PDB file of C-alpha atoms in Angstrom:
ATOM      1  CA  GLN F   1       1.073  13.929  12.287  1.00  0.00           C
ATOM      2  CA  LEU F   2       0.194  12.433   8.679  1.00  0.00           C
ATOM      3  CA  GLN F   3      -3.060  14.930   7.462  1.00  0.00           C
ATOM      4  CA  HIS F   4      -4.952  13.381   4.409  1.00  0.00           C
ATOM      5  CA  PRO F   5      -8.536  12.200   4.113  1.00  0.00           C
ATOM      6  CA  GLY F   6      -7.220   8.127   4.119  1.00  0.00           C
ATOM      7  CA  ILE F   7      -5.357   8.269   6.964  1.00  0.00           C
ATOM      8  CA  VAL F   8      -7.267   7.944  10.156  1.00  0.00           C
ATOM      9  CA  PRO F   9      -6.890  10.496  12.279  1.00  0.00           C
ATOM     10  CA  VAL F  10      -5.903  10.528  15.957  1.00  0.00           C
ATOM     11  CA  TYR F  11      -7.447  13.417  18.352  1.00  0.00           C
ATOM     12  CA  GLU F  12      -6.156  12.864  20.870  1.00  0.00           C
ATOM     13  CA  LEU F  13      -3.793  11.891  23.359  1.00  0.00           C
ATOM     14  CA  GLY F  14      -1.721  11.755  26.548  1.00  0.00           C
ATOM     15  CA  ARG F  15      -1.573   9.912  29.924  1.00  0.00           C
ATOM     16  CA  MET F  16      -4.539   8.067  32.534  1.00  0.00           C
ATOM     17  CA  PRO F  17      -4.600   9.661  35.525  1.00  0.00           C
ATOM     18  CA  ASP F  18      -2.240   5.829  37.152  1.00  0.00           C
ATOM     19  CA  GLN F  19       0.205   6.896  33.645  1.00  0.00           C
ATOM     20  CA  ARG F  20      -1.311   4.711  31.955  1.00  0.00           C
ATOM     21  CA  PRO F  21      -1.375   6.060  28.056  1.00  0.00           C
ATOM     22  CA  PHE F  22      -3.799   6.799  25.608  1.00  0.00           C
ATOM     23  CA  PHE F  23      -4.817   7.839  22.158  1.00  0.00           C
ATOM     24  CA  ALA F  24      -8.753   8.763  20.852  1.00  0.00           C
ATOM     25  CA  MET F  25      -8.975   8.181  16.545  1.00  0.00           C
ATOM     26  CA  LYS F  26     -12.330   9.540  14.334  1.00  0.00           C
ATOM     27  CA  LEU F  27     -14.653   5.174  14.436  1.00  0.00           C
ATOM     28  CA  VAL F  28     -13.935   4.128  11.727  1.00  0.00           C
ATOM     29  CA  GLU F  29     -16.869   1.572  10.504  1.00  0.00           C
ATOM     30  CA  GLY F  30     -17.597  -0.443   7.127  1.00  0.00           C
ATOM     31  CA  ARG F  31     -15.757  -3.452   5.284  1.00  0.00           C
ATOM     32  CA  THR F  32     -11.650  -4.402   5.336  1.00  0.00           C
ATOM     33  CA  LEU F  33     -10.796  -4.751   1.364  1.00  0.00           C
ATOM     34  CA  ALA F  34     -10.276  -8.503   2.464  1.00  0.00           C
ATOM     35  CA  GLU F  35     -13.496  -8.893   3.343  1.00  0.00           C
ATOM     36  CA  LEU F  36     -14.431  -7.243  -0.309  1.00  0.00           C
ATOM     37  CA  PHE F  37     -11.644  -9.919  -1.925  1.00  0.00           C
ATOM     38  CA  ALA F  38     -13.013 -13.107  -0.377  1.00  0.00           C
ATOM     39  CA  LYS F  39     -16.373 -12.803  -0.525  1.00  0.00           C
ATOM     40  CA  ARG F  40     -15.878 -12.832  -4.676  1.00  0.00           C
ATOM     41  CA  ALA F  41     -17.632 -15.613  -6.735  1.00  0.00           C
ATOM     42  CA  SER F  42     -14.172 -15.134  -9.110  1.00  0.00           C
ATOM     43  CA  PRO F  43     -11.795 -12.095  -9.634  1.00  0.00           C
ATOM     44  CA  GLU F  44     -12.849 -11.216 -12.020  1.00  0.00           C
ATOM     45  CA  HIS F  45     -15.803  -9.789 -10.430  1.00  0.00           C
ATOM     46  CA  ASP F  46     -16.697  -5.965  -8.779  1.00  0.00           C
ATOM     47  CA  ARG F  47     -13.107  -5.578 -10.012  1.00  0.00           C
ATOM     48  CA  HIS F  48     -14.102  -2.415 -11.872  1.00  0.00           C
ATOM     49  CA  HIS F  49     -15.181  -1.073  -7.879  1.00  0.00           C
ATOM     50  CA  LEU F  50     -11.758  -2.264  -6.327  1.00  0.00           C
ATOM     51  CA  ILE F  51     -10.195  -0.793  -8.964  1.00  0.00           C
ATOM     52  CA  GLU F  52     -11.086   2.409  -7.728  1.00  0.00           C
ATOM     53  CA  ILE F  53     -10.118   1.169  -4.472  1.00  0.00           C
ATOM     54  CA  PHE F  54      -7.173   0.467  -4.631  1.00  0.00           C
ATOM     55  CA  GLU F  55      -6.477   3.718  -6.499  1.00  0.00           C
ATOM     56  CA  ALA F  56      -6.853   5.579  -3.669  1.00  0.00           C
ATOM     57  CA  VAL F  57      -4.815   3.557  -1.460  1.00  0.00           C
ATOM     58  CA  CYS F  58      -2.089   3.746  -3.863  1.00  0.00           C
ATOM     59  CA  GLN F  59      -2.978   7.742  -3.611  1.00  0.00           C
ATOM     60  CA  THR F  60      -2.892   7.818   0.676  1.00  0.00           C
ATOM     61  CA  MET F  61      -0.147   6.178   0.030  1.00  0.00           C
ATOM     62  CA  ALA F  62       2.227   9.092  -2.105  1.00  0.00           C
ATOM     63  CA  TYR F  63       1.036  11.675   0.420  1.00  0.00           C
ATOM     64  CA  ALA F  64       2.696   9.250   2.753  1.00  0.00           C
ATOM     65  CA  HIS F  65       5.240   8.066   1.510  1.00  0.00           C
ATOM     66  CA  SER F  66       6.102  12.582  -0.022  1.00  0.00           C
ATOM     67  CA  ARG F  67       6.336  12.876   3.782  1.00  0.00           C
ATOM     68  CA  GLY F  68       8.813  10.796   3.995  1.00  0.00           C
ATOM     69  CA  VAL F  69       7.213   7.513   6.262  1.00  0.00           C
ATOM     70  CA  ILE F  70       6.636   3.966   4.682  1.00  0.00           C
ATOM     71  CA  HIS F  71       3.572   1.629   6.443  1.00  0.00           C
ATOM     72  CA  ARG F  72       5.189  -1.339   6.065  1.00  0.00           C
ATOM     73  CA  ASP F  73       2.574  -3.564   6.705  1.00  0.00           C
ATOM     74  CA  LEU F  74       0.209  -3.048   3.536  1.00  0.00           C
ATOM     75  CA  LYS F  75      -2.687  -5.781   3.191  1.00  0.00           C
ATOM     76  CA  PRO F  76      -5.849  -5.877   2.181  1.00  0.00           C
ATOM     77  CA  SER F  77      -7.001  -6.244   5.263  1.00  0.00           C
ATOM     78  CA  ASN F  78      -5.245  -2.559   6.596  1.00  0.00           C
ATOM     79  CA  VAL F  79      -8.019  -1.053   4.386  1.00  0.00           C
ATOM     80  CA  MET F  80     -10.904  -0.105   4.851  1.00  0.00           C
ATOM     81  CA  VAL F  81     -13.883   0.658   2.890  1.00  0.00           C
ATOM     82  CA  GLY F  82     -16.794   2.980   3.952  1.00  0.00           C
ATOM     83  CA  ALA F  83     -19.836   2.651   3.887  1.00  0.00           C
ATOM     84  CA  PHE F  84     -20.090   5.770   1.126  1.00  0.00           C
ATOM     85  CA  GLY F  85     -17.598   4.411  -0.301  1.00  0.00           C
ATOM     86  CA  GLU F  86     -14.585   6.373   1.837  1.00  0.00           C
ATOM     87  CA  VAL F  87     -10.989   3.753   1.974  1.00  0.00           C
ATOM     88  CA  GLN F  88      -8.817   4.933   3.942  1.00  0.00           C
ATOM     89  CA  ILE F  89      -5.311   2.948   5.622  1.00  0.00           C
ATOM     90  CA  VAL F  90      -4.818   1.793   9.201  1.00  0.00           C
ATOM     91  CA  ASP F  91      -3.186  -0.124  11.132  1.00  0.00           C
ATOM     92  CA  TRP F  92      -0.325   2.648  11.476  1.00  0.00           C
ATOM     93  CA  GLY F  93       1.629   0.527  13.969  1.00  0.00           C
ATOM     94  CA  ILE F  94       5.582   0.297  12.832  1.00  0.00           C
ATOM     95  CA  ALA F  95       5.762   2.077  10.437  1.00  0.00           C
ATOM     96  CA  LYS F  96       8.424   4.290   9.868  1.00  0.00           C
ATOM     97  CA  VAL F  97      10.392   7.872   9.249  1.00  0.00           C
ATOM     98  CA  LEU F  98      12.581   7.651   7.118  1.00  0.00           C
ATOM     99  CA  GLY F  99      15.041  10.547   6.409  1.00  0.00           C
ATOM    100  CA  ARG F 100      16.046  12.533   2.692  1.00  0.00           C
ATOM    101  CA  ALA F 101      18.795  10.226   1.785  1.00  0.00           C
ATOM    102  CA  GLU F 102      17.055   7.022   2.613  1.00  0.00           C
ATOM    103  CA  SER F 103      14.188   8.365   0.565  1.00  0.00           C
ATOM    104  CA  PRO F 104      15.343   7.471  -2.980  1.00  0.00           C
ATOM    105  CA  GLY F 105      10.980   9.162  -3.914  1.00  0.00           C
ATOM    106  CA  ALA F 106      11.543  12.443  -2.380  1.00  0.00           C
ATOM    107  CA  SER F 107      11.370  15.766  -4.728  1.00  0.00           C
ATOM    108  CA  PRO F 108      12.154  18.954  -3.849  1.00  0.00           C
ATOM    109  CA  THR F 109       9.485  20.576  -1.760  1.00  0.00           C
ATOM    110  CA  PRO F 110       7.578  22.840  -3.213  1.00  0.00           C
ATOM    111  CA  ALA F 111       7.962  26.056  -3.565  1.00  0.00           C
ATOM    112  CA  GLY F 112       4.949  27.282  -0.154  1.00  0.00           C
ATOM    113  CA  ARG F 113       4.840  24.279   1.149  1.00  0.00           C
ATOM    114  CA  SER F 114       4.942  22.993   4.313  1.00  0.00           C
ATOM    115  CA  THR F 115       8.982  22.055   4.532  1.00  0.00           C
ATOM    116  CA  SER F 116       7.137  21.033   8.214  1.00  0.00           C
ATOM    117  CA  ARG F 117       8.998  16.838   8.492  1.00  0.00           C
ATOM    118  CA  ILE F 118       7.295  14.330  10.609  1.00  0.00           C
ATOM    119  CA  GLU F 119       9.177  13.574  13.254  1.00  0.00           C
ATOM    120  CA  THR F 120       8.651  10.863  15.906  1.00  0.00           C
ATOM    121  CA  ARG F 121      10.422   9.500  20.339  1.00  0.00           C
ATOM    122  CA  ARG F 122      12.435   7.703  17.407  1.00  0.00           C
ATOM    123  CA  SER F 123      13.488   9.431  14.835  1.00  0.00           C
ATOM    124  CA  ALA F 124      14.435  11.988  17.981  1.00  0.00           C
ATOM    125  CA  ASP F 125      16.986   9.432  19.301  1.00  0.00           C
ATOM    126  CA  SER F 126      20.036   8.905  17.400  1.00  0.00           C
ATOM    127  CA  SER F 127      21.512   6.538  19.947  1.00  0.00           C
ATOM    128  CA  THR F 128      21.713   2.606  18.137  1.00  0.00           C
ATOM    129  CA  ALA F 129      18.996   1.304  20.999  1.00  0.00           C
ATOM    130  CA  SER F 130      16.092   3.518  18.936  1.00  0.00           C
ATOM    131  CA  LYS F 131      17.078   1.839  15.058  1.00  0.00           C
ATOM    132  CA  SER F 132      15.272  -1.645  13.547  1.00  0.00           C
ATOM    133  CA  LEU F 133      16.661  -4.494  14.966  1.00  0.00           C
ATOM    134  CA  VAL F 134      18.787  -6.641  11.742  1.00  0.00           C
ATOM    135  CA  GLY F 135      17.480  -9.376  11.231  1.00  0.00           C
ATOM    136  CA  THR F 136      13.692  -9.053  12.658  1.00  0.00           C
ATOM    137  CA  VAL F 137      10.503  -9.783  10.356  1.00  0.00           C
ATOM    138  CA  LEU F 138       8.290  -6.872  10.422  1.00  0.00           C
ATOM    139  CA  GLY F 139       5.040  -7.163   8.836  1.00  0.00           C
ATOM    140  CA  THR F 140       2.580 -10.249   7.073  1.00  0.00           C
ATOM    141  CA  PRO F 141       4.903 -12.314   4.879  1.00  0.00           C
ATOM    142  CA  ALA F 142       1.836 -13.175   1.765  1.00  0.00           C
ATOM    143  CA  TYR F 143       2.387  -8.886   0.796  1.00  0.00           C
ATOM    144  CA  MET F 144       6.018  -8.643   2.203  1.00  0.00           C
ATOM    145  CA  SER F 145       9.216  -7.724  -0.749  1.00  0.00           C
ATOM    146  CA  PRO F 146      12.228 -10.070  -0.163  1.00  0.00           C
ATOM    147  CA  GLU F 147      14.013  -7.256   1.918  1.00  0.00           C
ATOM    148  CA  GLN F 148      11.561  -7.074   4.255  1.00  0.00           C
ATOM    149  CA  ALA F 149      11.841 -10.931   4.568  1.00  0.00           C
ATOM    150  CA  ARG F 150      15.004 -11.442   5.939  1.00  0.00           C
ATOM    151  CA  GLY F 151      14.976  -8.598   8.780  1.00  0.00           C
ATOM    152  CA  ALA F 152      16.626  -5.528   6.084  1.00  0.00           C
ATOM    153  CA  ASN F 153      14.478  -3.010   8.546  1.00  0.00           C
ATOM    154  CA  ASP F 154      17.121  -0.431   8.023  1.00  0.00           C
ATOM    155  CA  ASP F 155      17.522  -0.854   4.638  1.00  0.00           C
ATOM    156  CA  LEU F 156      13.806  -0.945   3.896  1.00  0.00           C
ATOM    157  CA  ASP F 157      11.567   2.649   2.323  1.00  0.00           C
ATOM    158  CA  GLU F 158       8.822   3.488   0.005  1.00  0.00           C
ATOM    159  CA  ARG F 159      10.517   0.328  -2.272  1.00  0.00           C
ATOM    160  CA  ALA F 160       8.653  -1.933   0.184  1.00  0.00           C
ATOM    161  CA  ASP F 161       5.113  -0.441   0.228  1.00  0.00           C
ATOM    162  CA  VAL F 162       5.758  -0.455  -3.403  1.00  0.00           C
ATOM    163  CA  PHE F 163       6.415  -4.188  -3.616  1.00  0.00           C
ATOM    164  CA  ALA F 164       3.798  -4.761  -0.945  1.00  0.00           C
ATOM    165  CA  LEU F 165       1.458  -2.639  -3.367  1.00  0.00           C
ATOM    166  CA  GLY F 166       1.968  -4.887  -5.840  1.00  0.00           C
ATOM    167  CA  ALA F 167       0.868  -7.319  -3.842  1.00  0.00           C
ATOM    168  CA  ILE F 168      -2.569  -6.776  -2.889  1.00  0.00           C
ATOM    169  CA  LEU F 169      -3.382  -5.657  -6.677  1.00  0.00           C
ATOM    170  CA  CYS F 170      -2.050  -9.104  -8.006  1.00  0.00           C
ATOM    171  CA  GLU F 171      -4.355  -9.905  -5.569  1.00  0.00           C
ATOM    172  CA  LEU F 172      -6.957  -8.480  -6.258  1.00  0.00           C
ATOM    173  CA  LEU F 173      -6.607  -9.625 -10.107  1.00  0.00           C
ATOM    174  CA  THR F 174      -5.670 -13.074  -9.334  1.00  0.00           C
ATOM    175  CA  GLY F 175      -8.097 -13.824  -6.283  1.00  0.00           C
ATOM    176  CA  VAL F 176      -4.334 -14.769  -4.715  1.00  0.00           C
ATOM    177  CA  PRO F 177      -1.904 -12.553  -2.705  1.00  0.00           C
ATOM    178  CA  PRO F 178       1.895 -13.523  -4.107  1.00  0.00           C
ATOM    179  CA  TYR F 179       2.576 -16.324  -1.839  1.00  0.00           C
ATOM    180  CA  THR F 180       0.459 -18.415   0.289  1.00  0.00           C
ATOM    181  CA  GLY F 181       0.917 -20.984   3.743  1.00  0.00           C
ATOM    182  CA  ALA F 182       1.749 -20.688   6.553  1.00  0.00           C
ATOM    183  CA  GLY F 183       4.418 -19.892   8.311  1.00  0.00           C
ATOM    184  CA  THR F 184       8.719 -20.903   7.101  1.00  0.00           C
ATOM    185  CA  LYS F 185       6.941 -21.915   4.015  1.00  0.00           C
ATOM    186  CA  VAL F 186       5.965 -18.257   3.136  1.00  0.00           C
ATOM    187  CA  LEU F 187       8.799 -16.094   4.386  1.00  0.00           C
ATOM    188  CA  LEU F 188      10.529 -18.151   2.775  1.00  0.00           C
ATOM    189  CA  GLN F 189       9.127 -18.193  -0.277  1.00  0.00           C
ATOM    190  CA  ALA F 190       9.359 -13.380   0.629  1.00  0.00           C
ATOM    191  CA  SER F 191      12.882 -14.296   1.089  1.00  0.00           C
ATOM    192  CA  THR F 192      13.316 -15.574  -2.269  1.00  0.00           C
ATOM    193  CA  ALA F 193      11.254 -13.984  -4.113  1.00  0.00           C
ATOM    194  CA  ASP F 194       9.721 -17.055  -5.601  1.00  0.00           C
ATOM    195  CA  LEU F 195       7.219 -15.233  -7.668  1.00  0.00           C
ATOM    196  CA  SER F 196       6.676 -18.694 -10.061  1.00  0.00           C
ATOM    197  CA  ASP F 197       3.635 -18.730  -8.892  1.00  0.00           C
ATOM    198  CA  ALA F 198       2.057 -15.651  -8.906  1.00  0.00           C
ATOM    199  CA  GLU F 199       3.537 -14.207 -12.081  1.00  0.00           C
ATOM    200  CA  ARG F 200       1.903 -17.794 -14.099  1.00  0.00           C
ATOM    201  CA  ARG F 201      -1.573 -16.524 -12.429  1.00  0.00           C
ATOM    202  CA  LEU F 202      -0.792 -12.631 -13.144  1.00  0.00           C
ATOM    203  CA  ALA F 203      -0.031 -14.340 -16.778  1.00  0.00           C
ATOM    204  CA  ARG F 204      -4.121 -16.512 -17.040  1.00  0.00           C
ATOM    205  CA  SER F 205      -5.234 -13.067 -15.359  1.00  0.00           C
ATOM    206  CA  SER F 206      -8.580 -11.586 -17.999  1.00  0.00           C
ATOM    207  CA  ALA F 207      -6.885  -8.162 -16.766  1.00  0.00           C
ATOM    208  CA  ASP F 208      -5.942  -5.027 -18.383  1.00  0.00           C
ATOM    209  CA  GLY F 209      -2.458  -6.053 -20.145  1.00  0.00           C
ATOM    210  CA  GLU F 210      -1.396  -2.315 -17.910  1.00  0.00           C
ATOM    211  CA  LEU F 211      -2.480  -3.750 -14.833  1.00  0.00           C
ATOM    212  CA  VAL F 212      -0.664  -6.749 -15.412  1.00  0.00           C
ATOM    213  CA  ALA F 213       2.558  -4.688 -15.983  1.00  0.00           C
ATOM    214  CA  LEU F 214       2.108  -2.871 -13.213  1.00  0.00           C
ATOM    215  CA  ALA F 215       1.347  -5.367 -10.749  1.00  0.00           C
ATOM    216  CA  ARG F 216       4.878  -7.329 -12.060  1.00  0.00           C
ATOM    217  CA  ASP F 217       7.126  -3.858 -11.440  1.00  0.00           C
ATOM    218  CA  CYS F 218       5.490  -3.405  -8.338  1.00  0.00           C
ATOM    219  CA  LEU F 219       7.021  -7.275  -7.333  1.00  0.00           C
ATOM    220  CA  ALA F 220      10.371  -6.897  -8.283  1.00  0.00           C
ATOM    221  CA  PRO F 221      12.767  -9.127  -6.733  1.00  0.00           C
ATOM    222  CA  GLU F 222      15.680  -6.224  -6.666  1.00  0.00           C
ATOM    223  CA  ARG F 223      13.867  -3.478  -5.682  1.00  0.00           C
ATOM    224  CA  ALA F 224      15.723  -1.066  -8.033  1.00  0.00           C
ATOM    225  CA  ALA F 225      13.685  -1.898 -10.401  1.00  0.00           C
ATOM    226  CA  ARG F 226      11.095  -1.019  -8.911  1.00  0.00           C
ATOM    227  CA  PRO F 227       8.715   3.041  -9.602  1.00  0.00           C
ATOM    228  CA  ALA F 228      10.570   4.927  -6.716  1.00  0.00           C
ATOM    229  CA  SER F 229       7.226   5.603  -4.331  1.00  0.00           C
ATOM    230  CA  ALA F 230       3.550   5.012  -4.098  1.00  0.00           C
ATOM    231  CA  GLN F 231       2.474   8.925  -6.500  1.00  0.00           C
ATOM    232  CA  VAL F 232       4.575   6.025  -9.510  1.00  0.00           C
ATOM    233  CA  VAL F 233       2.040   4.039  -9.032  1.00  0.00           C
ATOM    234  CA  ALA F 234      -0.668   6.441  -8.134  1.00  0.00           C
ATOM    235  CA  GLU F 235       0.352   8.237 -11.310  1.00  0.00           C
ATOM    236  CA  ARG F 236       0.203   4.237 -13.662  1.00  0.00           C
ATOM    237  CA  MET F 237      -3.137   4.612 -12.184  1.00  0.00           C
ATOM    238  CA  HIS F 238      -4.281   6.837 -12.647  1.00  0.00           C
ATOM    239  CA  THR F 239      -3.876   7.312 -15.989  1.00  0.00           C
ATOM    240  CA  HIS F 240      -4.815   3.427 -16.431  1.00  0.00           C
ATOM    241  CA  ARG F 241      -8.081   4.646 -15.283  1.00  0.00           C
ATOM    242  CA  VAL F 242      -8.788   7.875 -18.124  1.00  0.00           C
ATOM    243  CA  SER F 243      -8.013   4.933 -20.623  1.00  0.00           C
ATOM    244  CA  VAL F 244     -10.187   3.121 -19.625  1.00  0.00           C
ATOM    245  CA  GLU F 245     -12.877   5.646 -19.823  1.00  0.00           C
ATOM    246  CA  GLU F 246     -12.133   7.015 -22.967  1.00  0.00           C
ATOM    247  CA  ARG F 247     -12.067   3.707 -24.868  1.00  0.00           C
ATOM    248  CA  ASP F 248     -15.873   2.950 -23.105  1.00  0.00           C
ATOM    249  CA  VAL F 249     -16.433   7.584 -24.041  1.00  0.00           C
ATOM    250  CA  LEU F 250     -15.611   6.018 -28.208  1.00  0.00           C
ATOM    251  CA  GLY F 251     -17.262   2.323 -27.615  1.00  0.00           C
ATOM    252  CA  CYS F 252     -20.556   3.397 -26.646  1.00  0.00           C
ATOM    253  CA  ALA F 253     -19.673   6.418 -29.802  1.00  0.00           C
ATOM    254  CA  MET F 254     -19.149   4.378 -32.102  1.00  0.00           C
ATOM    255  CA  LEU F 255     -22.681   2.074 -30.933  1.00  0.00           C
ATOM    256  CA  ARG F 256     -24.308   4.695 -31.485  1.00  0.00           C
ATOM    257  CA  THR F 257     -23.412   5.187 -35.166  1.00  0.00           C
ATOM    258  CA  VAL F 258     -24.280   2.074 -35.328  1.00  0.00           C
TER     259      VAL F 258
END
């Protein structure tokens, strides 16, 4: 139901003669953002290209949030980068459809725009059995918001994805996600929002101050302090890119003058 160049389309779904379900999707070939991160010699290597990829991820998530859908498992290994620069977010298996009242980033539908909403079998069933199981941790702890790490699944909204975007940006800028370790250690860091190490790494980063500030805003432990949705993050990324391009043009002009 999400139709966007940054989301892999499903061509068909149904049941086989023996009643096993199936779906057919576009074949996506390329490398994950995690692979691109891993091959860097340092966090500074290929940063401009990776920032462009990250902006595309933000734009795709801005679209999903505008349709009332959150991903809940955003991480570099769920971002595919094709051979010709196409960027697609994959693995929407634990995505959640929000009610409009749940969505702090929701805005009125513009005139002429379709008002159709995303529906799933779960959203059609209002029984308690269809709701998220409170206390069940869904997602990847190294990129997870504190509310998600605590298992408060019915309280999640766009700002959980915004935190994950900040975690990806943190890894892009510093080489390491906000939380490191394995098992219960990393989950404990995530649930208590222990970002002290991430803060130190961001402070030492050679990246543009605007990007460091955006990462910090997205990683705010209190969700009310984060940008309301991926749309806000995408807009800030766009503003940053435009300002960098303007500085580059000005720098070239000054060199020619000299």
